[in-house]
mmCIF file of C-alpha atoms in Angstrom:
data_model
loop_
_atom_site.group_PDB
_atom_site.id
_atom_site.type_symbol
_atom_site.label_atom_id
_atom_site.label_comp_id
_atom_site.label_asym_id
_atom_site.label_seq_id
_atom_site.Cartn_x
_atom_site.Cartn_y
_atom_site.Cartn_z
ATOM 1 C CA MET A 1 -0.115 -0.046 -0.086
ATOM 2 C CA ARG A 2 1.469 3.389 -1.061
ATOM 3 C CA VAL A 3 0.223 6.179 1.292
ATOM 4 C CA ARG A 4 0.338 9.958 -0.340
ATOM 5 C CA HIS A 5 -0.627 13.067 1.154
ATOM 6 C CA LEU A 6 -2.379 15.209 -1.122
ATOM 7 C CA MET A 7 -1.843 19.184 -0.409
ATOM 8 C CA VAL A 8 -4.318 21.348 -2.118
ATOM 9 C CA PRO A 9 -4.391 24.818 -2.661
ATOM 10 C CA PRO A 10 -5.716 26.698 0.593
ATOM 11 C CA LEU A 11 -8.754 28.585 -1.268
ATOM 12 C CA ILE A 12 -10.387 24.767 -2.347
ATOM 13 C CA VAL A 13 -10.470 23.290 0.863
ATOM 14 C CA SER A 14 -9.350 25.011 4.512
ATOM 15 C CA THR A 15 -7.612 22.107 5.566
ATOM 16 C CA VAL A 16 -5.182 19.610 5.002
ATOM 17 C CA ILE A 17 -6.961 16.051 3.386
ATOM 18 C CA VAL A 18 -4.422 13.355 3.573
ATOM 19 C CA VAL A 19 -5.380 10.160 0.667
ATOM 20 C CA THR A 20 -4.654 7.094 0.942
ATOM 21 C CA VAL A 21 -4.437 5.893 -2.378
ATOM 22 C CA LEU A 22 -4.161 1.898 -3.182
ATOM 23 C CA ALA A 23 -2.458 0.478 -5.883
ATOM 24 C CA PRO A 24 -4.772 -1.144 -8.341
ATOM 25 C CA SER A 25 -5.358 -4.758 -8.775
ATOM 26 C CA SER A 26 -7.929 -4.826 -11.295
ATOM 27 C CA SER A 27 -9.228 -7.802 -13.558
ATOM 28 C CA SER A 28 -10.173 -5.510 -16.481
ATOM 29 C CA ALA A 29 -9.971 -2.117 -17.678
ATOM 30 C CA GLN A 30 -11.020 0.647 -19.871
ATOM 31 C CA THR A 31 -10.280 4.045 -20.954
ATOM 32 C CA LYS A 32 -9.829 7.007 -18.641
ATOM 33 C CA SER A 33 -10.029 10.339 -19.926
ATOM 34 C CA CYS A 34 -7.814 13.204 -19.134
ATOM 35 C CA TYR A 35 -9.070 16.864 -19.003
ATOM 36 C CA PRO A 36 -6.738 19.549 -19.560
ATOM 37 C CA PRO A 37 -7.849 23.278 -18.933
ATOM 38 C CA GLU A 38 -9.353 24.812 -22.296
ATOM 39 C CA TYR A 39 -9.488 28.647 -22.634
ATOM 40 C CA THR A 40 -11.664 31.567 -25.115
ATOM 41 C CA GLU A 41 -9.417 33.207 -26.949
ATOM 42 C CA SER A 42 -9.721 36.016 -24.697
ATOM 43 C CA GLY A 43 -8.419 33.503 -22.361
ATOM 44 C CA ASP A 44 -11.133 33.113 -19.768
ATOM 45 C CA LEU A 45 -11.621 29.346 -18.397
ATOM 46 C CA ILE A 46 -13.831 27.211 -20.171
ATOM 47 C CA LEU A 47 -15.807 25.256 -17.768
ATOM 48 C CA PRO A 48 -13.948 21.576 -17.614
ATOM 49 C CA LYS A 49 -15.839 18.557 -18.752
ATOM 50 C CA ASN A 50 -17.100 15.687 -16.929
ATOM 51 C CA PHE A 51 -16.142 16.551 -13.788
ATOM 52 C CA HIS A 52 -18.280 14.122 -11.629
ATOM 53 C CA GLU A 53 -16.181 11.537 -12.700
ATOM 54 C CA TRP A 54 -12.809 13.096 -11.637
ATOM 55 C CA VAL A 55 -11.196 11.818 -8.763
ATOM 56 C CA PHE A 56 -13.030 12.763 -5.370
ATOM 57 C CA VAL A 57 -10.499 14.420 -2.684
ATOM 58 C CA GLY A 58 -12.924 15.732 0.313
ATOM 59 C CA SER A 59 -16.283 17.444 0.998
ATOM 60 C CA PRO A 60 -16.137 20.108 3.177
ATOM 61 C CA LEU A 61 -19.850 21.384 4.259
ATOM 62 C CA THR A 62 -20.570 25.186 5.517
ATOM 63 C CA PRO A 63 -23.759 25.518 6.148
ATOM 64 C CA ASN A 64 -25.940 28.799 5.110
ATOM 65 C CA ALA A 65 -27.583 27.889 8.366
ATOM 66 C CA LEU A 66 -24.275 28.417 10.342
ATOM 67 C CA ASN A 67 -22.851 31.385 8.028
ATOM 68 C CA GLY A 68 -25.344 33.983 8.875
ATOM 69 C CA GLY A 69 -28.110 32.449 6.649
ATOM 70 C CA GLN A 70 -25.197 33.139 3.784
ATOM 71 C CA ALA A 71 -22.278 30.906 3.558
ATOM 72 C CA GLY A 72 -19.179 32.092 1.320
ATOM 73 C CA PHE A 73 -19.121 28.879 -0.096
ATOM 74 C CA PRO A 74 -22.848 27.314 -0.136
ATOM 75 C CA GLU A 75 -22.942 24.581 1.343
ATOM 76 C CA PHE A 76 -21.145 21.037 0.537
ATOM 77 C CA HIS A 77 -18.025 21.897 -1.320
ATOM 78 C CA ASN A 78 -17.435 18.614 -3.553
ATOM 79 C CA VAL A 79 -13.591 18.827 -4.485
ATOM 80 C CA TYR A 80 -12.446 16.557 -7.395
ATOM 81 C CA ILE A 81 -8.864 16.865 -9.242
ATOM 82 C CA GLU A 82 -8.583 16.568 -12.944
ATOM 83 C CA PRO A 83 -7.950 12.697 -13.367
ATOM 84 C CA CYS A 84 -4.704 12.411 -14.712
ATOM 85 C CA SER A 85 -2.639 15.324 -13.323
ATOM 86 C CA TYR A 86 -3.609 13.286 -10.591
ATOM 87 C CA GLU A 87 -1.778 10.401 -11.790
ATOM 88 C CA THR A 88 1.036 12.442 -12.250
ATOM 89 C CA TYR A 89 1.189 13.446 -8.767
ATOM 90 C CA LYS A 90 0.595 10.117 -7.651
ATOM 91 C CA LYS A 91 4.378 9.532 -9.284
ATOM 92 C CA THR A 92 6.243 13.281 -9.067
ATOM 93 C CA ASN A 93 4.674 14.275 -5.439
ATOM 94 C CA VAL A 94 4.062 17.532 -7.661
ATOM 95 C CA PHE A 95 1.012 18.865 -9.352
ATOM 96 C CA PRO A 96 1.852 19.129 -12.774
ATOM 97 C CA ASP A 97 1.000 22.572 -15.027
ATOM 98 C CA GLY A 98 -2.513 21.796 -16.075
ATOM 99 C CA THR A 99 -3.837 20.466 -12.341
ATOM 100 C CA ILE A 100 -7.363 21.418 -11.893
ATOM 101 C CA PHE A 101 -9.520 21.672 -8.866
ATOM 102 C CA PHE A 102 -12.841 21.397 -9.259
ATOM 103 C CA LYS A 103 -14.900 22.099 -6.029
ATOM 104 C CA GLU A 104 -18.817 21.596 -6.758
ATOM 105 C CA LEU A 105 -20.914 23.494 -4.518
ATOM 106 C CA GLN A 106 -23.945 21.273 -3.412
ATOM 107 C CA LEU A 107 -26.859 23.052 -1.220
ATOM 108 C CA THR A 108 -27.778 20.703 2.016
ATOM 109 C CA LEU A 109 -31.595 19.049 0.654
ATOM 110 C CA PRO A 110 -34.131 21.153 2.024
ATOM 111 C CA PRO A 111 -36.689 21.541 4.099
ATOM 112 C CA ALA A 112 -34.003 22.235 7.169
ATOM 113 C CA GLU A 113 -36.140 21.060 10.276
ATOM 114 C CA ASN A 114 -33.484 22.510 12.859
ATOM 115 C CA ALA A 115 -32.091 26.335 13.414
ATOM 116 C CA ASP A 116 -28.404 24.740 12.337
ATOM 117 C CA GLY A 117 -30.208 23.624 8.766
ATOM 118 C CA SER A 118 -29.937 20.157 10.021
ATOM 119 C CA ARG A 119 -32.921 17.525 9.400
ATOM 120 C CA THR A 120 -33.143 13.550 10.103
ATOM 121 C CA GLU A 121 -33.045 11.036 7.957
ATOM 122 C CA PRO A 122 -32.968 7.469 8.706
ATOM 123 C CA SER A 123 -29.022 7.038 9.383
ATOM 124 C CA GLY A 124 -29.611 10.034 11.414
ATOM 125 C CA ARG A 125 -29.523 13.972 12.124
ATOM 126 C CA GLY A 126 -27.257 16.037 9.525
ATOM 127 C CA TYR A 127 -26.879 17.475 6.049
ATOM 128 C CA PHE A 128 -27.973 15.428 3.110
ATOM 129 C CA PRO A 129 -26.593 16.370 -0.270
ATOM 130 C CA GLY A 130 -29.547 18.532 -2.526
ATOM 131 C CA ALA A 131 -29.409 20.814 -5.484
ATOM 132 C CA TRP A 132 -26.026 21.752 -6.996
ATOM 133 C CA ASN A 133 -24.972 25.544 -6.690
ATOM 134 C CA GLY A 134 -22.334 26.390 -8.673
ATOM 135 C CA ALA A 135 -18.482 25.852 -8.879
ATOM 136 C CA ASN A 136 -15.038 26.827 -8.223
ATOM 137 C CA VAL A 137 -12.166 25.872 -9.847
ATOM 138 C CA THR A 138 -8.063 26.397 -9.725
ATOM 139 C CA VAL A 139 -5.721 25.227 -12.237
ATOM 140 C CA LYS A 140 -2.204 25.015 -12.234
ATOM 141 C CA ASP A 141 -0.022 26.719 -14.647
ATOM 142 C CA THR A 142 3.343 28.366 -13.216
ATOM 143 C CA LYS A 143 3.661 30.310 -16.484
ATOM 144 C CA ARG A 144 0.118 31.715 -16.683
ATOM 145 C CA TYR A 145 -0.657 32.667 -12.900
ATOM 146 C CA THR A 146 3.227 33.949 -12.235
ATOM 147 C CA ASP A 147 1.229 37.056 -9.828
ATOM 148 C CA THR A 148 -0.689 34.442 -7.479
ATOM 149 C CA GLY A 149 1.732 31.773 -7.028
ATOM 150 C CA GLY A 150 1.119 29.562 -10.209
ATOM 151 C CA TRP A 151 -2.870 29.025 -9.766
ATOM 152 C CA GLY A 152 -5.146 30.525 -11.349
ATOM 153 C CA TYR A 153 -8.770 31.018 -9.182
ATOM 154 C CA TYR A 154 -12.412 31.088 -11.684
ATOM 155 C CA ASN A 155 -15.568 31.040 -9.976
ATOM 156 C CA PHE A 156 -18.218 29.345 -12.456
ATOM 157 C CA ASN A 157 -21.376 31.228 -9.801
ATOM 158 C CA HIS A 158 -22.555 30.236 -6.894
ATOM 159 C CA HIS A 159 -25.767 29.012 -8.136
ATOM 160 C CA GLU A 160 -27.013 27.052 -11.068
ATOM 161 C CA PRO A 161 -26.227 27.280 -13.683
ATOM 162 C CA LYS A 162 -22.572 27.269 -13.853
ATOM 163 C CA ALA A 163 -21.372 29.596 -16.168
ATOM 164 C CA PRO A 164 -19.590 28.187 -19.356
ATOM 165 C CA THR A 165 -16.487 30.068 -18.810
ATOM 166 C CA ALA A 166 -14.811 32.317 -16.253
ATOM 167 C CA LYS A 167 -12.500 35.263 -16.237
ATOM 168 C CA MET B 1 -25.745 17.113 -22.358
ATOM 169 C CA ARG B 2 -26.817 13.765 -20.529
ATOM 170 C CA VAL B 3 -28.881 14.175 -17.786
ATOM 171 C CA ARG B 4 -29.121 10.937 -15.504
ATOM 172 C CA HIS B 5 -30.546 10.363 -12.611
ATOM 173 C CA LEU B 6 -28.803 7.807 -10.216
ATOM 174 C CA MET B 7 -30.673 6.064 -7.991
ATOM 175 C CA VAL B 8 -28.695 4.249 -5.068
ATOM 176 C CA PRO B 9 -29.601 2.065 -2.538
ATOM 177 C CA PRO B 10 -31.296 3.067 0.779
ATOM 178 C CA LEU B 11 -28.945 1.687 2.843
ATOM 179 C CA ILE B 12 -26.446 4.039 1.418
ATOM 180 C CA VAL B 13 -27.490 7.197 0.943
ATOM 181 C CA SER B 14 -30.757 7.788 2.696
ATOM 182 C CA THR B 15 -31.829 10.489 -0.397
ATOM 183 C CA VAL B 16 -31.884 10.162 -3.729
ATOM 184 C CA ILE B 17 -28.858 11.820 -4.924
ATOM 185 C CA VAL B 18 -29.178 12.953 -8.767
ATOM 186 C CA VAL B 19 -25.979 12.800 -10.733
ATOM 187 C CA THR B 20 -25.796 15.112 -14.240
ATOM 188 C CA VAL B 21 -23.308 13.358 -16.465
ATOM 189 C CA LEU B 22 -21.525 15.183 -19.525
ATOM 190 C CA ALA B 23 -20.120 13.649 -22.225
ATOM 191 C CA PRO B 24 -16.567 13.319 -22.547
ATOM 192 C CA SER B 25 -14.493 15.583 -24.714
ATOM 193 C CA SER B 26 -10.540 14.611 -23.513
ATOM 194 C CA SER B 27 -7.781 15.161 -26.021
ATOM 195 C CA SER B 28 -6.157 12.011 -24.591
ATOM 196 C CA ALA B 29 -6.603 8.976 -22.469
ATOM 197 C CA GLN B 30 -5.543 6.225 -20.112
ATOM 198 C CA THR B 31 -5.994 3.089 -18.857
ATOM 199 C CA LYS B 32 -9.221 2.966 -16.495
ATOM 200 C CA SER B 33 -10.007 0.191 -13.752
ATOM 201 C CA CYS B 34 -12.357 -2.318 -13.165
ATOM 202 C CA TYR B 35 -13.151 -3.482 -9.564
ATOM 203 C CA PRO B 36 -15.427 -6.123 -9.885
ATOM 204 C CA PRO B 37 -16.384 -8.075 -6.216
ATOM 205 C CA GLU B 38 -14.176 -10.231 -4.548
ATOM 206 C CA TYR B 39 -14.636 -12.817 -2.290
ATOM 207 C CA THR B 40 -12.841 -15.150 0.078
ATOM 208 C CA GLU B 41 -13.306 -19.097 -0.194
ATOM 209 C CA SER B 42 -16.312 -19.135 2.611
ATOM 210 C CA GLY B 43 -18.092 -16.032 1.358
ATOM 211 C CA ASP B 44 -17.038 -13.528 2.677
ATOM 212 C CA LEU B 45 -16.431 -9.829 0.953
ATOM 213 C CA ILE B 46 -12.906 -8.940 0.658
ATOM 214 C CA LEU B 47 -12.226 -4.935 1.139
ATOM 215 C CA PRO B 48 -12.634 -3.333 -2.347
ATOM 216 C CA LYS B 49 -9.102 -2.035 -3.636
ATOM 217 C CA ASN B 50 -8.462 1.584 -5.296
ATOM 218 C CA PHE B 51 -11.908 2.733 -4.151
ATOM 219 C CA HIS B 52 -10.648 6.493 -3.595
ATOM 220 C CA GLU B 53 -10.442 6.347 -7.820
ATOM 221 C CA TRP B 54 -13.686 5.278 -8.029
ATOM 222 C CA VAL B 55 -17.245 7.821 -8.867
ATOM 223 C CA PHE B 56 -17.847 9.668 -6.241
ATOM 224 C CA VAL B 57 -21.843 10.140 -5.488
ATOM 225 C CA GLY B 58 -22.191 11.899 -2.817
ATOM 226 C CA SER B 59 -20.995 12.834 0.894
ATOM 227 C CA PRO B 60 -23.909 13.261 3.632
ATOM 228 C CA LEU B 61 -23.152 14.067 6.947
ATOM 229 C CA THR B 62 -24.051 13.058 10.689
ATOM 230 C CA PRO B 63 -22.044 14.436 13.067
ATOM 231 C CA ASN B 64 -21.506 13.029 16.323
ATOM 232 C CA ALA B 65 -22.767 16.061 17.853
ATOM 233 C CA LEU B 66 -25.933 15.984 16.536
ATOM 234 C CA ASN B 67 -26.680 12.072 17.245
ATOM 235 C CA GLY B 68 -26.411 12.210 21.026
ATOM 236 C CA GLY B 69 -22.382 12.144 20.745
ATOM 237 C CA GLN B 70 -22.466 8.617 18.365
ATOM 238 C CA ALA B 71 -23.910 8.934 14.904
ATOM 239 C CA GLY B 72 -25.036 5.242 13.630
ATOM 240 C CA PHE B 73 -22.433 6.501 10.335
ATOM 241 C CA PRO B 74 -20.168 8.638 12.275
ATOM 242 C CA GLU B 75 -19.906 11.243 10.273
ATOM 243 C CA PHE B 76 -19.227 12.229 6.720
ATOM 244 C CA HIS B 77 -20.507 9.338 4.391
ATOM 245 C CA ASN B 78 -18.133 9.153 1.197
ATOM 246 C CA VAL B 79 -20.662 7.063 -1.178
ATOM 247 C CA TYR B 80 -18.027 5.848 -4.294
ATOM 248 C CA ILE B 81 -19.691 4.097 -7.571
ATOM 249 C CA GLU B 82 -17.213 0.908 -8.980
ATOM 250 C CA PRO B 83 -16.416 2.791 -12.199
ATOM 251 C CA CYS B 84 -17.347 -0.001 -14.710
ATOM 252 C CA SER B 85 -20.514 -0.638 -13.025
ATOM 253 C CA TYR B 86 -21.306 2.471 -13.536
ATOM 254 C CA GLU B 87 -20.684 3.032 -17.161
ATOM 255 C CA THR B 88 -22.674 0.073 -17.783
ATOM 256 C CA TYR B 89 -25.561 2.043 -15.598
ATOM 257 C CA LYS B 90 -25.403 5.202 -17.872
ATOM 258 C CA LYS B 91 -25.943 2.943 -21.128
ATOM 259 C CA THR B 92 -28.791 1.101 -19.570
ATOM 260 C CA ASN B 93 -30.011 2.611 -16.186
ATOM 261 C CA VAL B 94 -29.873 -0.529 -14.324
ATOM 262 C CA PHE B 95 -26.986 -1.408 -12.027
ATOM 263 C CA PRO B 96 -25.271 -4.913 -12.983
ATOM 264 C CA ASP B 97 -24.801 -7.561 -11.367
ATOM 265 C CA GLY B 98 -21.312 -6.502 -9.652
ATOM 266 C CA THR B 99 -21.849 -3.365 -8.847
ATOM 267 C CA ILE B 100 -20.718 -1.772 -5.623
ATOM 268 C CA PHE B 101 -21.316 1.089 -3.767
ATOM 269 C CA PHE B 102 -18.649 2.306 -0.988
ATOM 270 C CA LYS B 103 -19.480 4.197 1.340
ATOM 271 C CA GLU B 104 -16.294 5.490 3.420
ATOM 272 C CA LEU B 105 -17.108 7.412 6.746
ATOM 273 C CA GLN B 106 -14.910 10.249 7.926
ATOM 274 C CA LEU B 107 -14.850 11.972 11.283
ATOM 275 C CA THR B 108 -15.090 15.771 11.046
ATOM 276 C CA LEU B 109 -11.818 17.472 11.941
ATOM 277 C CA PRO B 110 -11.342 18.325 15.366
ATOM 278 C CA PRO B 111 -11.588 19.960 17.779
ATOM 279 C CA ALA B 112 -15.022 21.078 17.301
ATOM 280 C CA GLU B 113 -15.683 24.622 18.711
ATOM 281 C CA ASN B 114 -19.003 24.395 19.284
ATOM 282 C CA ALA B 115 -22.134 22.547 20.623
ATOM 283 C CA ASP B 116 -22.752 21.019 17.256
ATOM 284 C CA GLY B 117 -20.075 19.856 16.716
ATOM 285 C CA SER B 118 -19.243 22.716 13.830
ATOM 286 C CA ARG B 119 -15.656 24.890 14.057
ATOM 287 C CA THR B 120 -14.946 27.700 11.768
ATOM 288 C CA GLU B 121 -12.317 27.825 9.226
ATOM 289 C CA PRO B 122 -11.556 30.382 6.343
ATOM 290 C CA SER B 123 -14.078 29.068 4.486
ATOM 291 C CA GLY B 124 -16.988 29.553 7.400
ATOM 292 C CA ARG B 125 -18.381 27.837 10.188
ATOM 293 C CA GLY B 126 -19.143 24.109 9.320
ATOM 294 C CA TYR B 127 -17.667 20.676 9.094
ATOM 295 C CA PHE B 128 -14.487 19.462 7.537
ATOM 296 C CA PRO B 129 -13.201 16.153 6.593
ATOM 297 C CA GLY B 130 -10.455 14.601 9.285
ATOM 298 C CA ALA B 131 -9.894 11.113 9.932
ATOM 299 C CA TRP B 132 -11.520 8.074 7.904
ATOM 300 C CA ASN B 133 -13.312 5.939 10.049
ATOM 301 C CA GLY B 134 -14.263 2.346 8.676
ATOM 302 C CA ALA B 135 -16.863 1.833 5.370
ATOM 303 C CA ASN B 136 -20.189 0.238 4.321
ATOM 304 C CA VAL B 137 -20.115 -1.541 1.309
ATOM 305 C CA THR B 138 -23.359 -2.455 -1.193
ATOM 306 C CA VAL B 139 -22.751 -5.220 -4.065
ATOM 307 C CA LYS B 140 -25.196 -5.845 -5.950
ATOM 308 C CA ASP B 141 -25.813 -9.512 -7.046
ATOM 309 C CA THR B 142 -29.616 -10.669 -7.522
ATOM 310 C CA LYS B 143 -28.747 -14.172 -7.306
ATOM 311 C CA ARG B 144 -26.064 -14.481 -4.006
ATOM 312 C CA TYR B 145 -28.566 -12.090 -2.614
ATOM 313 C CA THR B 146 -32.034 -13.452 -2.829
ATOM 314 C CA ASP B 147 -32.761 -12.387 0.497
ATOM 315 C CA THR B 148 -32.260 -9.186 0.556
ATOM 316 C CA GLY B 149 -33.749 -7.655 -3.184
ATOM 317 C CA GLY B 150 -30.561 -8.494 -4.588
ATOM 318 C CA TRP B 151 -28.336 -6.063 -2.735
ATOM 319 C CA GLY B 152 -25.636 -7.163 0.202
ATOM 320 C CA TYR B 153 -24.465 -5.048 2.948
ATOM 321 C CA TYR B 154 -21.228 -5.822 4.613
ATOM 322 C CA ASN B 155 -19.725 -3.601 7.332
ATOM 323 C CA PHE B 156 -15.996 -3.396 7.069
ATOM 324 C CA ASN B 157 -15.974 -1.357 10.841
ATOM 325 C CA HIS B 158 -16.656 2.140 11.587
ATOM 326 C CA HIS B 159 -13.432 2.721 12.903
ATOM 327 C CA GLU B 160 -9.900 2.433 11.208
ATOM 328 C CA PRO B 161 -8.307 0.373 9.903
ATOM 329 C CA LYS B 162 -11.072 -1.158 7.217
ATOM 330 C CA ALA B 163 -11.443 -4.560 8.465
ATOM 331 C CA PRO B 164 -9.655 -6.822 5.420
ATOM 332 C CA THR B 165 -13.057 -9.088 4.633
ATOM 333 C CA ALA B 166 -16.672 -8.895 5.992
ATOM 334 C CA LYS B 167 -19.172 -11.181 6.417
#
C-alpha cells in the first residue's frame, strides 16, 4: 500500500486532506480520459467537462444556517482533481501544470428541521446533499498565473446554472 | 448534455442523489480499471481496492454531536460507485450484477469549537473532513443476495483500520 499526502490549494479547501491511494489490482480495464484546461480566445477558462467522474478529494460543509444565512461557499464543497494530473502527482509528488481542482458547490437537502439547518434522515440527524449550486475552479500553470503563486482561481457562479466560462 | 438520475440503495444514502453526467470530450486517455467484487473461499467480501479513485456519488454528514454523541454512521459518508458498473448503468439505467457502492466514513476535523460539533475555517463555520473511520459496502448480485432484494450489505468497521474482509 502506498500512502500519499495530497496537499490542495488553500482556497479550495481550508484544511489539509490526506488521501491514501491503494495500488490497483484490477481484472479488466477501459479508457480513462484526461481533461486539460481549455481557454477562450480572450483567455477565460471554459467550464471543465465531466468533472463528476474525476477523482474525489473531500467535501467540507459550511451550512448557510451556521453562517448568518449565507455562507461564502454554500454549502457542501465537493472537491475533485482532474484524473490525469492526479496520476502524475502520485508519481512525482508535484502537481503538474494543467492540474485542475474542481469545487462543485451543493446545497443541503431542504427543508431544514432545525435552526442549524440540519434535518433527520434514516441515517441520523445531519446534512444531506441537495441541489447543485455552482462551482469554483483552480488551475495550476506556473507560467500563466505568475502573479498568484502559479494557481489561477475562477468562479463559475454560486448558483445554477454554472457559467460556461469564467474570468 | 445527458442527464442521469442515479438511484442508490437506501442503506447507502438516505436520499436520492441526482447526478448529471456530461459526455466526455477529452484530448488524451489512459487506462481505467474495473473492480468486480472479490470473495474469500468462505464467501466473505474482500475489502475493495482503490475505491478512492472510483466515481464519487455524494457525501451526507451525520455529526456525532448532533446524534447523542455517537452517530450510526460517523460522520461524513463519502459514497463512491465502482467505475465500470457505473459506465454500464449510464447506458442501461440498470445497475448490473457486480455493482459496488463504497461508503467510506470520515470523521469531522477536530477540535469542535461549538456544541453542534462545528468549527470555523477560512471558508466559514461548518464541518471539515478529518480522519477516515471505516466503511460500509453494498454489492448488487441478484443471484447471491436473493433474500435481501439483490443487494448485499457489509460492514468493514466504523473505525480504522478497515477490516480486510466482511461477512
